[in-house]
Each structure stands twice: as C-alpha cells, then as structure tokens.
Coordinates of C-alpha atoms and ligand atoms in Angstrom, one line a residue:
X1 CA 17.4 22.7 -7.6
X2 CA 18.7 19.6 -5.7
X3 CA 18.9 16.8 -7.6
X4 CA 17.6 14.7 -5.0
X5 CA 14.1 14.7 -3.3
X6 CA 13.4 13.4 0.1
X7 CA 10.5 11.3 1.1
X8 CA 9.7 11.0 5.2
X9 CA 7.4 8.2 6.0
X10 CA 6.8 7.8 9.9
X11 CA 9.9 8.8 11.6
X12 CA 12.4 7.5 8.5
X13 CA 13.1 9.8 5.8
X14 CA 14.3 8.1 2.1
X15 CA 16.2 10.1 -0.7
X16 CA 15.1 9.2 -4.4
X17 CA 16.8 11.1 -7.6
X18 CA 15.4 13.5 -9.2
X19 CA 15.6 13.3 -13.0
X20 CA 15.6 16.0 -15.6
X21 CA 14.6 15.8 -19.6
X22 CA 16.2 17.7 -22.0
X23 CA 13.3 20.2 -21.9
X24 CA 14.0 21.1 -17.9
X25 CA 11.3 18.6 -16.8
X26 CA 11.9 17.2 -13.6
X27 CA 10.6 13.7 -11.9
X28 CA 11.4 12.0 -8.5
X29 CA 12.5 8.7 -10.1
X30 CA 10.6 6.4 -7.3
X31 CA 11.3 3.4 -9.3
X32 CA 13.1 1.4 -5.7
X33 CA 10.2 3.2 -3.7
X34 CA 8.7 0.2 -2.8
X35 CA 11.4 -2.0 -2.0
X36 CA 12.7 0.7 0.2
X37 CA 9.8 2.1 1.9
X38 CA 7.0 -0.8 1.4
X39 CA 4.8 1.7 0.4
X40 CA 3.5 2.6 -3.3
X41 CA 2.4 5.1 -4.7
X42 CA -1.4 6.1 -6.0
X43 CA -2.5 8.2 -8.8
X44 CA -5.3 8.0 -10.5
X45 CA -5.5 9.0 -13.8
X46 CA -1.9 9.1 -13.8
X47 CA -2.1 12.9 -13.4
X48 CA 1.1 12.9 -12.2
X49 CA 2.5 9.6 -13.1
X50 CA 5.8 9.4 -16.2
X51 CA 5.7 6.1 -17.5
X52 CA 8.7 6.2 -19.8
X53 CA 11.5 8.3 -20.9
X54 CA 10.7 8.8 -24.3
X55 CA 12.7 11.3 -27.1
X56 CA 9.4 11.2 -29.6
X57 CA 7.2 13.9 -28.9
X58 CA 7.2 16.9 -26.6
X59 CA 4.4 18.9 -25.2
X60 CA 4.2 22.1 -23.1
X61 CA 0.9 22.1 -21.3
X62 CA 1.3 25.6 -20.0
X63 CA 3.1 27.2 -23.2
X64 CA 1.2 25.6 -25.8
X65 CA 4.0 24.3 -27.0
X66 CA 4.5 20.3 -29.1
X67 CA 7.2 19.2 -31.1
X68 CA 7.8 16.0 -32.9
X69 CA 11.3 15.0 -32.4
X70 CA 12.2 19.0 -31.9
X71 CA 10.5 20.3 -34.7
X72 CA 7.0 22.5 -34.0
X73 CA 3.6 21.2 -34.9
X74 CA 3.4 24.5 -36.8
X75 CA 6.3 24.1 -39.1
X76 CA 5.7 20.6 -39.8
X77 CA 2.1 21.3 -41.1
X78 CA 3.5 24.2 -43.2
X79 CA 6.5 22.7 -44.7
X80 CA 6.0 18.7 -43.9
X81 CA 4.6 16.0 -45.4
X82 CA 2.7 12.9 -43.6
X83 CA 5.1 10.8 -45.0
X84 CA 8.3 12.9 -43.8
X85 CA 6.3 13.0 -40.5
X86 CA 6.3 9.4 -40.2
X87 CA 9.7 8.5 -40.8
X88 CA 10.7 11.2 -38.5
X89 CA 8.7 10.0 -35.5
X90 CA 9.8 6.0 -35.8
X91 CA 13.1 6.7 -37.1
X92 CA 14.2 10.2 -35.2
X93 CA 15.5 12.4 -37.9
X94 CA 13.7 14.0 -41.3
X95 CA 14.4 11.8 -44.2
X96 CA 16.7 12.5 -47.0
X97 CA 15.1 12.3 -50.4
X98 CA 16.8 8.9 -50.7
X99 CA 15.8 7.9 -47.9
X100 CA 11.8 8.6 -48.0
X101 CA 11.8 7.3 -51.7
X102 CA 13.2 4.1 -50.3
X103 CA 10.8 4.0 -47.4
X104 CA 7.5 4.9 -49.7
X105 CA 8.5 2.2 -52.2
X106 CA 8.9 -0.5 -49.1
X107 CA 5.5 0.6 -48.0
X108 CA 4.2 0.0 -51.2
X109 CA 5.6 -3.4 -51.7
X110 CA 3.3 -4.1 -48.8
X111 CA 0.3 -2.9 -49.5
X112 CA -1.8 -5.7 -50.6
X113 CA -3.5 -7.6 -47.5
X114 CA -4.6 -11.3 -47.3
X115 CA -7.6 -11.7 -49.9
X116 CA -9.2 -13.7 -47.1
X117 CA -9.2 -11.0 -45.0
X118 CA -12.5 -9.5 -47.4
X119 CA -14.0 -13.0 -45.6
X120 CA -13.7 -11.5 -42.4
X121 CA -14.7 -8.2 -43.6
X122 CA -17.9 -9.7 -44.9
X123 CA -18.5 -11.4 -41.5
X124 CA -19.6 -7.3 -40.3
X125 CA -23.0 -6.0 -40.2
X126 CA -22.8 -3.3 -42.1
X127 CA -24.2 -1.4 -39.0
X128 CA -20.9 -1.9 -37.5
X129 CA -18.7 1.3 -36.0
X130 CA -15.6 1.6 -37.9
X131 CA -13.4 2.0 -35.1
X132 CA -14.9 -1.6 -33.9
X133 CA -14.5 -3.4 -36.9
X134 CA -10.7 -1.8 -38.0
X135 CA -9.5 -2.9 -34.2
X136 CA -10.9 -6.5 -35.6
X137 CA -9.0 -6.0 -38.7
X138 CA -5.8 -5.2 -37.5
X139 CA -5.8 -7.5 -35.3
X140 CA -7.0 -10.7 -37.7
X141 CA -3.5 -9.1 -39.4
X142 CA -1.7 -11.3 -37.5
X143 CA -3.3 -14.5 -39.3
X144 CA -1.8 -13.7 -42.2
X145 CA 2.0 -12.3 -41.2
X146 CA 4.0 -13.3 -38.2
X147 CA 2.8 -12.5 -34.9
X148 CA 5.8 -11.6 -33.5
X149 CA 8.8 -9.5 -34.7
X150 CA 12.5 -9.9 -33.7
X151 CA 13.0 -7.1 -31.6
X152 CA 16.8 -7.2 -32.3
X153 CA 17.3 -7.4 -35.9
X154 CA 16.8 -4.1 -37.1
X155 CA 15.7 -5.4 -40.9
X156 CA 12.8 -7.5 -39.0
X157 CA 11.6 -4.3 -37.1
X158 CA 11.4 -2.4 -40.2
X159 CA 9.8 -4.8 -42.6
X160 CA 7.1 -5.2 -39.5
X161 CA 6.5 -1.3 -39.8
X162 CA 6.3 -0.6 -43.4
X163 CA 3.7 -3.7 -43.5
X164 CA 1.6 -1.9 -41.2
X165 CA 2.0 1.3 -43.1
X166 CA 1.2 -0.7 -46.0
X167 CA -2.0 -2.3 -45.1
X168 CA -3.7 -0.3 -42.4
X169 CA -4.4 2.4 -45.0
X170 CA -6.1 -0.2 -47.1
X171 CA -8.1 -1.8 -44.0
X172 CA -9.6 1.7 -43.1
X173 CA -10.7 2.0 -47.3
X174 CA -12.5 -1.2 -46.7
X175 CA -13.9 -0.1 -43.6
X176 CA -15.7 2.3 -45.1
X177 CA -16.4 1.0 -48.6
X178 CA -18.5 -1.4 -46.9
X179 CA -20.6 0.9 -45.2
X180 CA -20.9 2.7 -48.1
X181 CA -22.0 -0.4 -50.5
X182 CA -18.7 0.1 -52.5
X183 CA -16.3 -2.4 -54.3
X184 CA -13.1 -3.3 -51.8
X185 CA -10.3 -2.2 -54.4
X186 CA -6.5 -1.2 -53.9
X187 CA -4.6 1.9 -54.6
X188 CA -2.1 3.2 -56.9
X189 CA 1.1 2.8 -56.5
X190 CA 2.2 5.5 -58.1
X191 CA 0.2 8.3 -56.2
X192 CA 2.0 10.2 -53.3
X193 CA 1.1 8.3 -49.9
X194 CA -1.7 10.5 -48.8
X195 CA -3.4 10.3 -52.0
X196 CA -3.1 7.3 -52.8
X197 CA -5.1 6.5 -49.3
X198 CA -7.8 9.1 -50.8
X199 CA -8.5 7.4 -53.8
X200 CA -8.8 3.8 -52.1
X201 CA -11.5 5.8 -49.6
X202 CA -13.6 7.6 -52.2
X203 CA -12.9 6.2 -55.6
X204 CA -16.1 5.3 -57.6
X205 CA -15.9 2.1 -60.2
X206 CA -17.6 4.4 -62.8
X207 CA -15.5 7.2 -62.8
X208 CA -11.8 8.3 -63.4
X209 CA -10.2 9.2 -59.7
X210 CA -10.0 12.8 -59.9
X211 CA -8.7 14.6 -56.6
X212 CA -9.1 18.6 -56.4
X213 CA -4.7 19.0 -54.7
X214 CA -6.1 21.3 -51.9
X215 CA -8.2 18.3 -50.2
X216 CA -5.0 16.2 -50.3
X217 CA -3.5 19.3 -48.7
X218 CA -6.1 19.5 -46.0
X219 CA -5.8 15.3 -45.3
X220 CA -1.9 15.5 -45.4
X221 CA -2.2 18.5 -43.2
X222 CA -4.7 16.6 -40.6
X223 CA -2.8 13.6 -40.6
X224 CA 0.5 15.2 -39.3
X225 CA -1.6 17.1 -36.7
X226 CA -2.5 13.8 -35.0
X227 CA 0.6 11.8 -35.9
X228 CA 1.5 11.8 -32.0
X229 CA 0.9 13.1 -28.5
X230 CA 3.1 11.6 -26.4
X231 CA 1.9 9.1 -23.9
X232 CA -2.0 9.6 -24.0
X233 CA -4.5 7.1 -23.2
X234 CA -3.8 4.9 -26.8
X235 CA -0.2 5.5 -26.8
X236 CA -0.1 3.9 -23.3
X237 CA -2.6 1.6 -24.0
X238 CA -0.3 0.3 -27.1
X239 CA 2.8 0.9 -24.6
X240 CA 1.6 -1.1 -22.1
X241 CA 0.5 -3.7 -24.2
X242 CA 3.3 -4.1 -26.3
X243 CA 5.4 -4.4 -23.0
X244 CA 4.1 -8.0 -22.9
X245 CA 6.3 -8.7 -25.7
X246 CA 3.0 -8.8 -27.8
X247 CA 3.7 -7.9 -31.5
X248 CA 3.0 -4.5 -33.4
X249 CA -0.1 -5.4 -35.1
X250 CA -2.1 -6.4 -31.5
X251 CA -1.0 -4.0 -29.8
X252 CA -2.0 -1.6 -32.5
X253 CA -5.2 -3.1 -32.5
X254 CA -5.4 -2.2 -28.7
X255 CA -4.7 1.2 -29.3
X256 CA -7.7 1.5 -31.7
X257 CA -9.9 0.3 -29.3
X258 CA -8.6 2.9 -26.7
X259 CA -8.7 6.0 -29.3
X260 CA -12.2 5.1 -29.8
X261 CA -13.6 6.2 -26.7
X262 CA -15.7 9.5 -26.6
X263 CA -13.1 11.1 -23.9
X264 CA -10.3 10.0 -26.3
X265 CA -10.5 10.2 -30.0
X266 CA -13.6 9.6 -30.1
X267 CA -14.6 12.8 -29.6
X268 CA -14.1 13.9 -33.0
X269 CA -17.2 12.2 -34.2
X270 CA -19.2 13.4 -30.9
X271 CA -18.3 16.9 -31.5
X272 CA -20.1 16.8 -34.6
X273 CA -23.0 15.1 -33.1
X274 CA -23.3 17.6 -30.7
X275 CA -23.0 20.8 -33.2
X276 CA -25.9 19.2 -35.2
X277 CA -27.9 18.7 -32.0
X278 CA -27.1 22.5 -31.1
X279 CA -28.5 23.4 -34.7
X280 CA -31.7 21.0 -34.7
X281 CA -32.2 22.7 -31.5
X282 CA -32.2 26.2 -32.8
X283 CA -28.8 27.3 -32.6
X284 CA -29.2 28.3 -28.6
X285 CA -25.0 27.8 -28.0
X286 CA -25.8 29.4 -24.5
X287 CA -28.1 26.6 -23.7
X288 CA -25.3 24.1 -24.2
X289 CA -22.8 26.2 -22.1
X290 CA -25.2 25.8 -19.4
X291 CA -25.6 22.3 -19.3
X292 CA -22.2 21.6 -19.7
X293 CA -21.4 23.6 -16.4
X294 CA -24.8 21.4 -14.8
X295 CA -22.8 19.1 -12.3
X296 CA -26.3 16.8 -12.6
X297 CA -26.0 16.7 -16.1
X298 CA -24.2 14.3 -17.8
X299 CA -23.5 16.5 -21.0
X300 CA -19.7 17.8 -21.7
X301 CA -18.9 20.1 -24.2
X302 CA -17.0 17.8 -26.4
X303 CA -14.1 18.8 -28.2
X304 CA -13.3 21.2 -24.8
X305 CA -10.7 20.3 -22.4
X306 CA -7.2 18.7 -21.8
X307 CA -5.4 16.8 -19.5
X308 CA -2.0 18.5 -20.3
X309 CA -3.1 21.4 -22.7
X310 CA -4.4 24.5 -19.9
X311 CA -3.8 27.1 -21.9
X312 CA -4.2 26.4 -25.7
X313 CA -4.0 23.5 -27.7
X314 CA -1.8 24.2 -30.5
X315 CA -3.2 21.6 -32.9
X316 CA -6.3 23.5 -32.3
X317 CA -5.3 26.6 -33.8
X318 CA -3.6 25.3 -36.9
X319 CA -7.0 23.2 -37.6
X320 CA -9.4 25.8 -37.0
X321 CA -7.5 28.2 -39.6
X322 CA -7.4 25.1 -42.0
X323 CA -11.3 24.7 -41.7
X324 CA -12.0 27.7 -42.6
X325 CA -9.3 27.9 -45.7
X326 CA -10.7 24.3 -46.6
X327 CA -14.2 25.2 -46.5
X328 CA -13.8 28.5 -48.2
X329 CA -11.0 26.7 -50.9
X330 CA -13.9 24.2 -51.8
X331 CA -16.6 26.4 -51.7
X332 CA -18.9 24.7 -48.5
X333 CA -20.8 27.1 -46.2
X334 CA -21.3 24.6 -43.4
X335 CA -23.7 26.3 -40.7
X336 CA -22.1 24.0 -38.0
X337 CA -18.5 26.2 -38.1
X338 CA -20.6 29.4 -37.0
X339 CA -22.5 27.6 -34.2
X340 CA -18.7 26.4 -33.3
X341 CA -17.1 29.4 -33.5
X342 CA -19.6 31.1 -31.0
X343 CA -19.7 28.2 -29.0
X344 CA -15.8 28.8 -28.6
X345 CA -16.8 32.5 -28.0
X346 CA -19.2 32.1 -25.5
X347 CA -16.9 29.4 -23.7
X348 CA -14.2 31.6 -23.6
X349 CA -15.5 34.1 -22.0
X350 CA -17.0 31.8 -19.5
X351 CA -15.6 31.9 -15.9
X352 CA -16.2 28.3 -15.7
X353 CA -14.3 27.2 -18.5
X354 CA -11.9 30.0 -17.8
X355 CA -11.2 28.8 -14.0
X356 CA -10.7 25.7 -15.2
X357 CA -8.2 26.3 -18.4
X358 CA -10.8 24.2 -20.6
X359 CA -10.2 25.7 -23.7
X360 CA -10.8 23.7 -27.5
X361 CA -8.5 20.8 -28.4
X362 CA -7.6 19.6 -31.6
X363 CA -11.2 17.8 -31.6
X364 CA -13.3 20.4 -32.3
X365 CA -12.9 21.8 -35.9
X366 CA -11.3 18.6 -37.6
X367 CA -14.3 17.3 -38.1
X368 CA -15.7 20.0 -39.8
X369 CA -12.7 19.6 -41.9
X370 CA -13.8 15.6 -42.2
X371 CA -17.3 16.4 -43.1
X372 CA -16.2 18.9 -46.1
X373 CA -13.7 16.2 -47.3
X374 CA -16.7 14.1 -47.9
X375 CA -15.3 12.1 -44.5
X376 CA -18.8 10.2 -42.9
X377 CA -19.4 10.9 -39.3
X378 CA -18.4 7.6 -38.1
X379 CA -15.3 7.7 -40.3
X380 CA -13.7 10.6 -38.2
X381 CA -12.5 8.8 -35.5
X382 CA -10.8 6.1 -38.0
X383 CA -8.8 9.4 -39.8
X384 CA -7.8 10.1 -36.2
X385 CA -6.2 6.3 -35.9
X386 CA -4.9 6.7 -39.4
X387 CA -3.0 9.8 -38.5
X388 CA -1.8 8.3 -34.9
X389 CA -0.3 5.1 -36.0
X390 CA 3.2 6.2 -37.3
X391 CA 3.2 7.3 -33.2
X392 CA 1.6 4.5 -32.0
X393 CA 5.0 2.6 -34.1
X394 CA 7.1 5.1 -33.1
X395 CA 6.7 4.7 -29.1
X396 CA 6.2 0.9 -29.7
X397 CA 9.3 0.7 -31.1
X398 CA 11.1 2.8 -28.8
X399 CA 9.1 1.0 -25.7
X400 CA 10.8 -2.4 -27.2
X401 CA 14.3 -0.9 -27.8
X402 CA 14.7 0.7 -24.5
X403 CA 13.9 -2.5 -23.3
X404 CA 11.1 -1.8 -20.7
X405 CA 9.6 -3.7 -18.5
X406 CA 6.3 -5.4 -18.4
X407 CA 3.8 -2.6 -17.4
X408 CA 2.2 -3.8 -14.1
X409 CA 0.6 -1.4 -12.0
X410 CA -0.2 -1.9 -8.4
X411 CA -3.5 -0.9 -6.5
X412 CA -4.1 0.0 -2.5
X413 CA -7.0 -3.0 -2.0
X414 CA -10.1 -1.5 -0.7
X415 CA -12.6 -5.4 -0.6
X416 CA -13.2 -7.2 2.2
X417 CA -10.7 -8.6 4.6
X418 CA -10.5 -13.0 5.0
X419 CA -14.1 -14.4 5.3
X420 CA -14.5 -17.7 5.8
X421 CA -16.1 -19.8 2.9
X422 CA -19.7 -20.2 3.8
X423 CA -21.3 -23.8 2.1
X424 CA -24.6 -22.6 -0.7
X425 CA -27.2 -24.2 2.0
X426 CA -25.9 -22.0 4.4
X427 CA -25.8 -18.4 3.0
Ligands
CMC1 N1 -17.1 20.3 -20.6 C1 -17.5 20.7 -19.3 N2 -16.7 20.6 -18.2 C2 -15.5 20.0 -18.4 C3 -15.1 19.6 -19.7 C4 -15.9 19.7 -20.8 N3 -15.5 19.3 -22.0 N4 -13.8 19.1 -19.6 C5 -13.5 19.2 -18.3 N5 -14.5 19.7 -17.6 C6 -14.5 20.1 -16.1 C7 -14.7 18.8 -15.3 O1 -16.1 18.6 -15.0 C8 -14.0 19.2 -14.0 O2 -14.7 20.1 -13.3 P1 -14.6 20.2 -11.7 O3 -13.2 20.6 -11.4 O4 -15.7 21.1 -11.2 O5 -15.0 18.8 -11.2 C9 -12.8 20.0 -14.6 O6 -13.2 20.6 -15.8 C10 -11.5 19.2 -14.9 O7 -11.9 18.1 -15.7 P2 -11.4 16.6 -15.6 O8 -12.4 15.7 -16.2 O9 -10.9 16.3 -14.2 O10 -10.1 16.8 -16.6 P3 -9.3 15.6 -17.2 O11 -7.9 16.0 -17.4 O12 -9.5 14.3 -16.4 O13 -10.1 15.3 -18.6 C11 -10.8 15.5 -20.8 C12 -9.7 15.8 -19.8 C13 -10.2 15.7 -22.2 C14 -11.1 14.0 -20.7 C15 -12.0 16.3 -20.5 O14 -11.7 17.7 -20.6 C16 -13.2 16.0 -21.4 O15 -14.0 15.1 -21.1 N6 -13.3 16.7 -22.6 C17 -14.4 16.4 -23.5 C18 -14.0 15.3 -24.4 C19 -12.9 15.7 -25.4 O16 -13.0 16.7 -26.1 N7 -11.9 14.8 -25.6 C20 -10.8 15.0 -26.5 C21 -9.5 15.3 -25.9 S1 -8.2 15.8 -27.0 C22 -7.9 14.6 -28.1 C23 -7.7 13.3 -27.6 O17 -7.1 13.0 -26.5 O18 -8.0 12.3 -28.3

C-alpha cells in the first residue's frame, strides 16, 4: 500500500500522506489540503472524518472488536474493576495495588462538594430530567474550584481529575435523591468506589446500608462497559470543547448534554420506554418491526443500530448475558427481557435490519439491568455519564497534552449571495 494518496482537482493532481495506526488503520492526512488546493473537504456526520490520533480506546466496527488501552472489553468486565478501568483509560497502564490505593484515597479526599451547591440543587423542579440538571451541576462546579487547570504541571492535572472523580459521583446521588424526596447525604469512605456510589444512590435514613455483592457486581460491571468509546458524539463534543482551552468540569458538562440525546445515550432510557409501550400494547414485537422499517414513520427501534458497530456490538453481548444472570441472581422475572429478546429475534432475521448491519448495541439490555438494580427510568441515562466520564477525562486529557488545536470546522455556504440592504419602509 503506498504510503501516499493522490488527490486530482481540475487538471492538477496533489499528494497528501497516508497515515497508519498501530491497528493497520489507514487515513489520508489532508490536514495542508486547503492551503494547497483551496478546496475543503465535506462530511457530514463525520462518517468518514478522524479527528484525533488518540492511544485510548480501539474499536473494530467490522470484527466486533474494542479494547481500552489494548486490553478487550471482555476481559476487563471479567477480571476488572471500574476503578482499575479508570486509571487505565486517563493514565494508560493498569494500576499497581500501590498505585490504585493511592488514587482511591485521593478521590476520596475530594469527595465532598460545595454545601451551597444543595442551593442550586433546590433551585430544580423536581420534574427536572436528570441528565438536565447534572450538566447544570457540573458545570456550577466550577464556582466552587478553579476554572481552569494548568495544563503543564502534571500534579495540577491530576488533582483536577480525582476532584471530578470525587464529586460527580455525589452530584448524580443528589440528582436522584431529589426526585425521589430523599435526604442529600455523603458516602463512606471506606466502601470500595462502586459501592460507595450505591449507597449514596439508594441509602434510606431509617435503615442500615445493606448491599446484596452481586448488584455491586452488576454496576461495576456496567460501568466498565461504558467507560469509553472512542470519539463518539460526547467524547467529541467534550474534545472539541475542551480544545478552547475550557477547563475539565465545562467541558464535562458539555458532554452530558450531548450523551443525553435519544440517538446518543439517551437511548438507554427510550429503550425502555419503548419495551413498555410494546407490552401495554399487547406484546405484538412484529408490529414494531414494521413501523421501524415505515420510512413515513418517525419510530426507530431504539437500542438498534451503530455508526461503527455493523456486525455486533460487543458491549451488547456481555450485557445481555449479565441481564439475564442479574435478573435470575436477584430473583426478578421482568416480562420486558422476553419482549426484547424476541424483538432481537425477529430483527435479526429481518432483511431490513440485516441489509443494513443494524444489529443491538450496548443500549438495549442495560436498562433492564438498571430497572432490576432499583435504577429509575430517567436515572439510566445518568449511569451511562457516570460510567463515560473516566473517558470523557481520559481523551480530555490526552486532547490537552497532545496539544491540539482549537476545533473549528468549516462549511460549503449554501445562503444567498450579496443583497443589498433594503430600508423597513421599503420591504
Ligand atoms: N431502527 C430502524 N432503522 C434504523 C435504525 C433503527 N434503530 N438505525 C438505523 N436505521 C436505518 C436508517 O433509517 C437508515 O436506513 P436507509 O439506509 O434506508 O436510509 C440506515 O439504517 C442507516 O442508518 P443511519 O441513521 O444512517 O445510521 P447512523 O450511523 O447515522 O446512525 C444510530 C446510527 C445509532 C444513530 C442509529 O442506528 C439509531 O438511531 N439507532 C437508534 C438509537 C440508538 O439505539 N442509539 C444508541 C447508539 S449506541 C450507544 C451510544 O452511542 O450512546
């Protein structure tokens, strides 16, 4: 393969390199394209648009295939914890004990947020989504602890991360204690990272915090599954913001904001939505199938599809074997996972679903997994952020050391051509 590729435009013809990963993928690196050629590129989407070279995450489409930082998805569920998994995505390598004790008890140290912060909680109806008032949240961080963080000292960048690591976990408690009319309380420092989040979420002022170890299994196990995916819409979102040299907690914020969309993260809670509408309805799943193949109709069968996954999604199959484990561990016979599984079925064995490689993504059983954790509907896509943000840090952080620049697309202008200005009394 030459390691050049040639561009003709008119009668002139312009060489650009071609650049390869470490995994054999290859891009035309057009980054003097336009001051060459005067001519841009457009992409909608960004189907086929790299943004960065990044060392994170990496995802085989075709093969099913993701890694964090070369180890599988599949082995880091079985044998890793969230709190391993975090250290390895923002720092690159798996912690030594020494290490992730040092790094827990940093986090730790930082896990009180602002009292008047519960001001600004209050300030919510409680009708609120979550995902709109923890992007509020994480943002009104920044009142209380600097804005900005000194990209070059190394100490400044890591007391900036284990503050977020700290407190985000206790912003989405709140989030949700509100809703659910319960006290705004704090951890205990000395429960493991995962449960310590689980108590702040569901302990009750009247009883002793009692945890059955499997559901801490299932969250831990969740959590890693969506601790990053390379650069999709939040990641670029956070990316591209933080590429104005705005700080970690604002961008963060951003990224929220992005995951919440129904396309995006979002769709956890929408999945959900929609099995319950499939039962109310009578359980038809081939009713659904056909509207989602309807062109006219608006409906999508949520939790189905990928931009880069066309032949599995590998998150997907760990998580629909953990639903079923979780829900059979703890007992629950939830008549949503057998409209789901022969939804799947049916899809499956659909041609148009099977033309166009939509297969189920790592959307479509975790909430089940939410609901039998006790998780409320409108908490799911929250869990989703929760799990994202050590890769949301991670590909900040890297954005910031590779020293990118400012992301500023460019468009082809499609409006009007000069027109005069025209005075009111005459238009
Ligand atoms: N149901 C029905 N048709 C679909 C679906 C679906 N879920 N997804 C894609 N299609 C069709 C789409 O209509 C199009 O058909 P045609 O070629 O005839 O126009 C074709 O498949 C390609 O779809 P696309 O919208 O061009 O693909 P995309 O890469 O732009 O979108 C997606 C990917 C995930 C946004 C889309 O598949 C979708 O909307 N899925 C449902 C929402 C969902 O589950 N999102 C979670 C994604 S995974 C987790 C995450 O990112 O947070």
């Amino acid at each position: 393969m030459s390691n050049t590729a040639t561009i003709e435009i008119g009668d002139k013809k312009y060489e650009f390199p071609v650049i390869e990963g470490t995994e054999n993928e290859l891009a035309i690196d057009i980054s003097t394209l336009r001051a060459s050629t005067k001519v841009i590129t457009i992409d909608p989407g960004f189907k086929n648009t790299g943004s960065c070279e990044s060392a994170i995450t990496f995802l085989d489409g075709e093969k099913g295939i993701l890694r964090y930082r070369g180890y599988s998805i599949e082995e880091l569920a079985d044998k890793g914890s969230f709190l391993e998994v975090c250290y390895l995505l923002i720092f690159g390598e798996l912690p030594t004990q020494e290490q992730l004790a040092k790094f827990h008890k940093d986090i730790k140290a930082e896990s009180i947020v602002d009292e008047d912060m519960k001001r600004i909680l209050d300030g919510f109806p409680k009708s609120a989504h979550p995902m709109g008032v923890l992007a509020s949240l994480t943002n009104a961080l920044v009142a209380f602890n600097p804005s900005s963080v000194n990209v070059n000292s190394e100490e400044d960048m890591y007391k900036a991360i284990v503050k977020i690591l700290g407190k985000f976990p206790v912003l989405v408690a709140w989030t949700m204690r509100k809703k659910a009319s319960l006290p705004l309380n704090y951890g205990n420092t000395s429960l493991g990272y995962v449960e310590n989040i689980h108590k702040m979420m569901f302990h009750k002022p009247n009883e002793e915090y009692a945890v059955d170890p499997k559901v801490i299994e299932a969250l831990d196990k969740l959590l890693i599954l969506h601790a990053d995916h390379e650069q999709n819409c939040s990641t670029s979102t956070v990316r591209i913001v933080g590429s104005a040299h705005t700080g970690l907690f604002a961008s963060i914020s951003a990224g929220i904001s992005a995951l919440w969309g129904p396309l995006h993260g979002g769709a956890n809670q929408a999945v959900i939505e929609m099995l319950e509408t499939i039962k109310a309805d009578g359980g038809d799943t081939s009713k659904f199938i056909l509207k989602a193949k309807d062109k006219e109709d608006p409906f999508r069968l949520m939790g189905f599809g990928h931009r880069v996954y066309k032949n599995f999604d590998p998150r997907a199959k760990i998580i629909k074997k953990a639903a079923d484990n979780v829900l059979g561990d703890l007992g629950i016979d939830d008549p949503v996972l057998d409209i789901a599984k022969r939804l799947e079925k049916v899809a499956l064995e659909d041609d148009y679903f099977k033309s166009r490689n939509l297969y189920p993504n790592v959307d479509f059983y975790s909430g089940i997994i939410y609901r039998a954790l006790g998780i409320p509907t409108d908490m799911f896509t929250v869990m989703f952020a929760l799990g994202r943000l050590p890769g949301w840090i991670a590909q900040w952080r890297e954005m910031r050391l590779n020293k990118e620049p400012i992301g500023r697309p460019r468009q082809i202008y499609t409006g009007y051509t000069y027109r005069e200005f025209k005075e009111i009394d005459k238009r």
